[in-house]
Short mmCIF file of C-alpha atoms in Angstrom, two decimals:
data_model
loop_
_atom_site.label_atom_id
_atom_site.label_comp_id
_atom_site.label_asym_id
_atom_site.label_seq_id
_atom_site.Cartn_x
_atom_site.Cartn_y
_atom_site.Cartn_z
CA MET A 1 23.13 14.88 -1.67
CA SER A 2 24.67 12.17 -3.36
CA HIS A 3 24.05 8.45 -2.96
CA ARG A 4 27.50 8.04 -1.55
CA GLN A 5 27.15 10.77 1.01
CA GLU A 6 23.84 9.23 2.16
CA ALA A 7 25.50 6.12 2.78
CA GLN A 8 28.25 7.81 4.88
CA ASN A 9 25.50 9.81 6.87
CA ASN A 10 23.99 6.42 7.41
CA ALA A 11 20.51 8.07 6.78
CA ILE A 12 18.89 7.18 3.53
CA THR A 13 16.50 9.92 2.20
CA SER A 14 15.52 8.59 -1.31
CA TYR A 15 13.62 5.29 -1.89
CA LYS A 16 15.34 5.19 -5.40
CA TYR A 17 18.78 4.24 -3.38
CA ALA A 18 17.23 2.39 -0.49
CA PRO A 19 18.98 -0.99 -0.61
CA THR A 20 16.90 -4.16 -0.57
CA ARG A 21 17.63 -6.03 2.72
CA THR A 22 16.35 -9.34 4.12
CA VAL A 23 15.35 -10.51 7.47
CA SER A 24 14.37 -14.22 8.29
CA ALA A 25 11.41 -15.24 10.36
CA GLY A 26 8.66 -17.92 10.30
CA GLY A 27 10.52 -19.80 7.61
CA VAL A 28 10.49 -16.86 5.34
CA GLU A 29 13.13 -14.49 3.94
CA PHE A 30 11.25 -11.07 3.96
CA ALA A 31 12.63 -8.51 1.46
CA TYR A 32 12.47 -4.97 2.51
CA ARG A 33 13.68 -1.40 2.21
CA GLU A 34 14.04 1.25 4.88
CA LEU A 35 14.85 4.94 4.88
CA GLY A 36 14.39 8.19 6.65
CA PRO A 37 15.22 9.14 10.37
CA LYS A 38 16.20 6.20 12.70
CA THR A 39 14.08 7.38 15.59
CA GLY A 40 10.37 7.55 16.43
CA VAL A 41 7.50 5.19 15.62
CA PRO A 42 8.19 3.53 12.13
CA LEU A 43 5.70 3.74 9.35
CA VAL A 44 5.30 0.34 7.70
CA LEU A 45 4.01 0.29 4.28
CA VAL A 46 1.55 -2.66 3.26
CA THR A 47 1.12 -2.86 -0.48
CA HIS A 48 -1.48 -3.50 -3.18
CA LEU A 49 -2.52 -6.60 -5.36
CA ALA A 50 0.44 -7.74 -7.56
CA ALA A 51 2.96 -5.03 -6.06
CA VAL A 52 6.43 -5.49 -5.11
CA LEU A 53 8.80 -3.02 -3.51
CA ASP A 54 9.08 -1.08 -6.72
CA ASN A 55 5.40 -0.44 -6.84
CA TRP A 56 5.34 2.45 -4.24
CA ASP A 57 5.33 5.83 -5.53
CA PRO A 58 8.75 7.31 -4.62
CA ARG A 59 7.21 10.74 -4.25
CA VAL A 60 5.02 9.34 -1.55
CA VAL A 61 7.64 7.32 0.16
CA ASP A 62 10.31 10.01 0.03
CA GLY A 63 7.81 12.64 1.36
CA LEU A 64 6.98 10.51 4.42
CA ALA A 65 10.45 9.56 5.07
CA ALA A 66 11.45 13.31 5.31
CA LYS A 67 10.04 12.99 8.87
CA HIS A 68 9.63 9.30 9.57
CA ARG A 69 11.40 5.95 9.43
CA VAL A 70 9.64 4.32 6.53
CA ILE A 71 9.76 0.55 5.90
CA ALA A 72 8.32 -1.21 2.77
CA PHE A 73 8.33 -4.89 2.35
CA ASP A 74 7.33 -7.85 0.19
CA ASN A 75 4.94 -10.09 2.08
CA ARG A 76 5.42 -14.05 1.94
CA GLY A 77 5.88 -15.37 -1.55
CA VAL A 78 5.82 -11.83 -3.21
CA GLY A 79 8.82 -10.38 -5.15
CA ALA A 80 12.00 -11.26 -3.54
CA SER A 81 10.55 -12.72 -0.33
CA THR A 82 10.57 -16.50 -0.24
CA SER A 83 7.72 -19.14 0.51
CA ALA A 84 4.21 -19.30 -0.83
CA THR A 85 1.86 -16.51 -1.01
CA PRO A 86 -1.39 -17.37 1.34
CA LYS A 87 -4.87 -17.32 0.01
CA THR A 88 -6.36 -15.33 2.74
CA ILE A 89 -6.05 -11.67 4.04
CA ARG A 90 -5.94 -12.93 7.70
CA ALA A 91 -2.74 -15.25 6.79
CA MET A 92 -1.23 -12.33 4.97
CA ALA A 93 -1.76 -10.15 8.27
CA LYS A 94 -0.18 -12.76 10.26
CA ASP A 95 2.92 -12.97 7.89
CA ALA A 96 3.17 -9.23 8.07
CA VAL A 97 3.17 -9.10 11.91
CA THR A 98 5.89 -11.90 11.74
CA PHE A 99 8.02 -9.49 9.55
CA ILE A 100 7.24 -6.42 11.76
CA ARG A 101 8.45 -8.40 15.02
CA ALA A 102 11.47 -9.89 13.13
CA LEU A 103 12.73 -6.41 12.96
CA GLY A 104 12.39 -6.06 16.61
CA LEU A 105 9.60 -3.32 16.40
CA ASN A 106 6.82 -3.25 19.20
CA GLN A 107 4.94 -0.31 17.86
CA VAL A 108 4.26 0.96 14.30
CA ASP A 109 2.25 3.05 12.20
CA LEU A 110 0.61 1.47 9.16
CA LEU A 111 -0.22 2.70 5.69
CA GLY A 112 -2.29 0.20 3.76
CA PHE A 113 -2.99 0.85 0.30
CA SER A 114 -5.90 -1.40 -1.39
CA MET A 115 -5.27 -5.12 -0.57
CA GLY A 116 -2.67 -3.75 1.91
CA GLY A 117 -5.44 -1.67 3.66
CA MET A 118 -7.42 -4.83 4.18
CA ILE A 119 -4.43 -6.46 5.70
CA ALA A 120 -3.73 -3.56 7.80
CA GLN A 121 -7.38 -3.71 9.14
CA VAL A 122 -6.71 -7.36 10.17
CA ILE A 123 -3.37 -6.45 11.83
CA VAL A 124 -4.85 -3.84 13.86
CA GLN A 125 -7.86 -6.13 15.08
CA ASP A 126 -5.40 -9.00 15.90
CA GLU A 127 -2.63 -6.94 17.35
CA PRO A 128 -3.96 -3.81 18.78
CA GLN A 129 -0.98 -3.02 20.83
CA LEU A 130 1.27 -3.28 17.82
CA VAL A 131 -0.23 -0.33 16.14
CA ARG A 132 -0.18 3.40 17.00
CA LYS A 133 -1.98 4.95 13.92
CA LEU A 134 -3.60 3.76 10.74
CA ILE A 135 -3.79 5.08 7.21
CA LEU A 136 -6.09 3.14 5.02
CA ALA A 137 -6.14 4.33 1.37
CA GLY A 138 -8.18 2.97 -1.73
CA THR A 139 -9.49 0.06 0.45
CA GLY A 140 -12.54 -1.30 2.04
CA PRO A 141 -13.90 -3.35 4.80
CA ALA A 142 -14.62 -7.28 4.52
CA GLY A 143 -17.73 -7.68 2.56
CA GLY A 144 -17.54 -4.24 1.13
CA GLU A 145 -19.55 -3.02 -1.79
CA GLY A 146 -17.96 -4.30 -5.10
CA ILE A 147 -14.94 -5.80 -3.74
CA LYS A 148 -15.73 -9.33 -4.95
CA ASN A 149 -15.54 -7.81 -8.50
CA VAL A 150 -11.81 -6.89 -8.21
CA THR A 151 -10.77 -10.14 -10.07
CA LYS A 152 -13.11 -9.53 -13.02
CA LEU A 153 -11.94 -5.86 -13.36
CA SER A 154 -8.33 -6.85 -13.01
CA HIS A 155 -8.70 -9.33 -15.75
CA LEU A 156 -10.58 -6.95 -17.96
CA ASP A 157 -8.07 -4.19 -17.51
CA THR A 158 -4.99 -6.47 -18.01
CA VAL A 159 -6.52 -7.33 -21.36
CA ARG A 160 -7.32 -3.66 -22.11
CA GLY A 161 -3.76 -2.88 -21.27
CA LEU A 162 -2.29 -5.69 -23.63
CA LEU A 163 -4.46 -4.47 -26.60
CA THR A 164 -3.42 -0.81 -26.14
CA LEU A 165 0.26 -1.52 -25.16
CA GLN A 166 -0.49 0.29 -21.84
CA ASP A 167 0.10 -0.59 -18.13
CA PRO A 168 -3.16 -1.95 -16.64
CA LYS A 169 -2.73 0.41 -13.84
CA GLN A 170 -3.40 3.28 -16.09
CA PHE A 171 -7.14 1.95 -16.16
CA LEU A 172 -7.21 0.43 -12.72
CA PHE A 173 -5.74 3.43 -10.77
CA PHE A 174 -6.80 6.57 -12.79
CA THR A 175 -9.81 8.10 -14.33
CA ARG A 176 -10.09 8.56 -18.01
CA THR A 177 -10.26 12.15 -17.92
CA PRO A 178 -7.37 14.29 -19.28
CA ASN A 179 -6.10 14.84 -15.67
CA GLY A 180 -6.44 11.14 -14.87
CA ARG A 181 -4.65 10.04 -18.05
CA GLN A 182 -1.85 12.38 -17.50
CA ALA A 183 -1.41 11.62 -13.77
CA GLY A 184 -1.44 7.92 -14.58
CA LYS A 185 1.53 8.46 -17.29
CA GLN A 186 3.47 10.45 -14.44
CA PHE A 187 3.06 7.82 -11.86
CA LEU A 188 4.16 5.02 -14.13
CA ALA A 189 7.20 7.18 -15.12
CA ARG A 190 7.93 7.60 -11.41
CA LEU A 191 7.97 3.75 -10.73
CA LYS A 192 10.67 3.28 -13.39
CA GLU A 193 13.14 6.06 -11.59
CA ARG A 194 14.86 3.29 -9.76
CA THR A 195 17.13 1.57 -12.22
CA ASP A 196 19.58 -0.34 -9.96
CA ASN A 197 18.52 -3.52 -7.96
CA ARG A 198 14.92 -3.48 -8.78
CA ASP A 199 12.70 -6.28 -7.19
CA LYS A 200 11.58 -9.38 -8.75
CA ALA A 201 8.23 -9.07 -10.52
CA ILE A 202 5.33 -10.91 -8.84
CA SER A 203 4.75 -14.74 -9.95
CA PHE A 204 1.40 -15.63 -11.57
CA LYS A 205 0.88 -18.09 -8.68
CA SER A 206 1.17 -15.27 -5.99
CA TYR A 207 -0.90 -13.06 -8.13
CA PHE A 208 -3.79 -15.52 -8.29
CA ALA A 209 -3.37 -16.39 -4.59
CA GLN A 210 -3.88 -12.51 -3.78
CA LEU A 211 -6.95 -12.25 -6.18
CA SER A 212 -8.41 -15.30 -4.32
CA ALA A 213 -7.67 -13.74 -0.81
CA ILE A 214 -9.50 -10.22 -2.01
CA HIS A 215 -12.46 -12.20 -3.54
CA SER A 216 -12.98 -14.00 -0.24
CA TRP A 217 -12.57 -10.64 1.60
CA GLY A 218 -15.38 -9.21 -0.44
CA LEU A 219 -17.65 -12.15 0.53
CA GLU A 220 -16.85 -12.19 4.29
CA ARG A 221 -19.39 -10.96 6.85
CA PRO A 222 -18.57 -7.44 7.85
CA HIS A 223 -16.18 -6.87 10.89
CA ASP A 224 -16.84 -4.99 14.00
CA LEU A 225 -14.76 -2.03 13.28
CA SER A 226 -15.83 -0.20 16.49
CA VAL A 227 -13.06 -2.32 18.28
CA ILE A 228 -10.53 -0.21 16.57
CA ARG A 229 -9.64 2.58 18.85
CA GLN A 230 -6.47 3.85 16.91
CA PRO A 231 -6.81 6.98 15.00
CA VAL A 232 -7.34 6.31 11.42
CA LEU A 233 -6.86 8.36 8.21
CA VAL A 234 -9.10 7.08 5.33
CA ALA A 235 -8.18 8.23 1.83
CA ASN A 236 -9.36 7.66 -1.69
CA GLY A 237 -10.21 9.18 -5.06
CA GLU A 238 -13.77 10.21 -5.80
CA SER A 239 -14.09 7.61 -8.64
CA ASP A 240 -12.45 4.42 -7.44
CA ARG A 241 -13.71 1.62 -9.69
CA MET A 242 -11.46 -0.91 -8.13
CA VAL A 243 -12.78 -0.73 -4.76
CA PRO A 244 -15.53 1.44 -5.02
CA THR A 245 -15.11 4.92 -3.20
CA GLN A 246 -18.32 4.06 -1.20
CA ASN A 247 -16.31 1.72 0.87
CA SER A 248 -13.98 4.48 2.00
CA ARG A 249 -16.84 6.42 3.34
CA ASP A 250 -18.20 3.25 4.94
CA LEU A 251 -14.94 2.59 6.68
CA ALA A 252 -14.73 6.21 8.16
CA ARG A 253 -18.44 5.92 9.21
CA ARG A 254 -17.68 2.82 11.09
CA LEU A 255 -14.34 3.69 12.55
CA PRO A 256 -14.63 5.47 15.88
CA ASP A 257 -11.70 8.02 15.44
CA SER A 258 -11.32 8.53 11.66
CA ASP A 259 -10.62 11.43 9.22
CA LEU A 260 -11.80 11.06 5.57
CA VAL A 261 -10.14 12.62 2.56
CA ILE A 262 -11.76 12.15 -0.85
CA TYR A 263 -9.56 13.53 -3.91
CA PRO A 264 -11.31 15.00 -6.86
CA ASP A 265 -11.20 13.60 -10.34
CA ALA A 266 -9.19 10.59 -9.03
CA GLY A 267 -9.63 7.00 -9.06
CA HIS A 268 -8.05 4.08 -7.05
CA GLY A 269 -4.61 5.74 -7.12
CA GLY A 270 -5.85 9.08 -5.81
CA ILE A 271 -3.00 9.16 -3.16
CA PHE A 272 -0.45 8.96 -5.94
CA GLN A 273 -2.09 11.46 -8.19
CA PHE A 274 -2.46 13.82 -5.25
CA HIS A 275 0.85 12.95 -3.79
CA GLY A 276 1.73 16.34 -2.63
CA GLN A 277 -1.50 16.67 -0.78
CA PHE A 278 -1.35 13.13 0.63
CA VAL A 279 2.07 13.45 2.14
CA GLU A 280 1.19 16.67 3.85
CA GLN A 281 -2.19 15.30 5.32
CA SER A 282 -0.50 12.14 6.29
CA LEU A 283 2.45 13.90 8.07
CA ALA A 284 0.02 16.08 9.88
CA PHE A 285 -2.13 13.27 10.93
CA LEU A 286 1.10 11.06 12.25
CA GLN A 287 2.46 14.17 14.10
CA ARG A 288 -0.55 15.20 15.84
#
């Protein structure tokens, strides 16, 4: 189906062609894209450190949008969204709820990846009636093992990327095995598939605000996750060095209604490396 036909049918099926829209709320112009069917409970994507709209793997988004209305957005101060990025996960969660309500939604499913998974945990604790189901990928609980080291690792791998002329995500998201290296290259190529109307890159100021928020999250006292009654799918690669995989196991153990999926020979970006399986598992989880 061509881009023009999609527009005529009023259902966008490809993230590559989803227009960037804005909605105003709480003094912020939030930038977002949506695609997929117009009915059912929407799936809102909450993204990772330094990410803008163009950092979602189009294979994951398109796969999920085959069955669900999918909404990706830039939180306050990130990418094309205005205002200043807050320095706590809690404030980011509050902004995300403001965005969701601005779209007139009163129930959503959430897919939170990495920092987005931290934000999603707070959203579901603060606004339990807003969330039907939760997917937490490559993330960890407040006070989780090794989360306070994210800043150090991000800086190291950014330098490593500069020295080897590679994207730091090749090191941060993927293993250094032949499979991991290849999966990283393929993922980074997919992120470039959209050529028109790309998002603004994150500013250094926003990036450092996010690092500070993740660092504080790593130092927080653990939250009582037994209050989260929603079904949760927890996913990660077996060798996540950004948010150590032990955190995913810890989340699954502490959440009353959870399923855990660990991908072999994969790191932090396991859901992108195994995008086919992840989409299948997520759709099955959301539909049951």
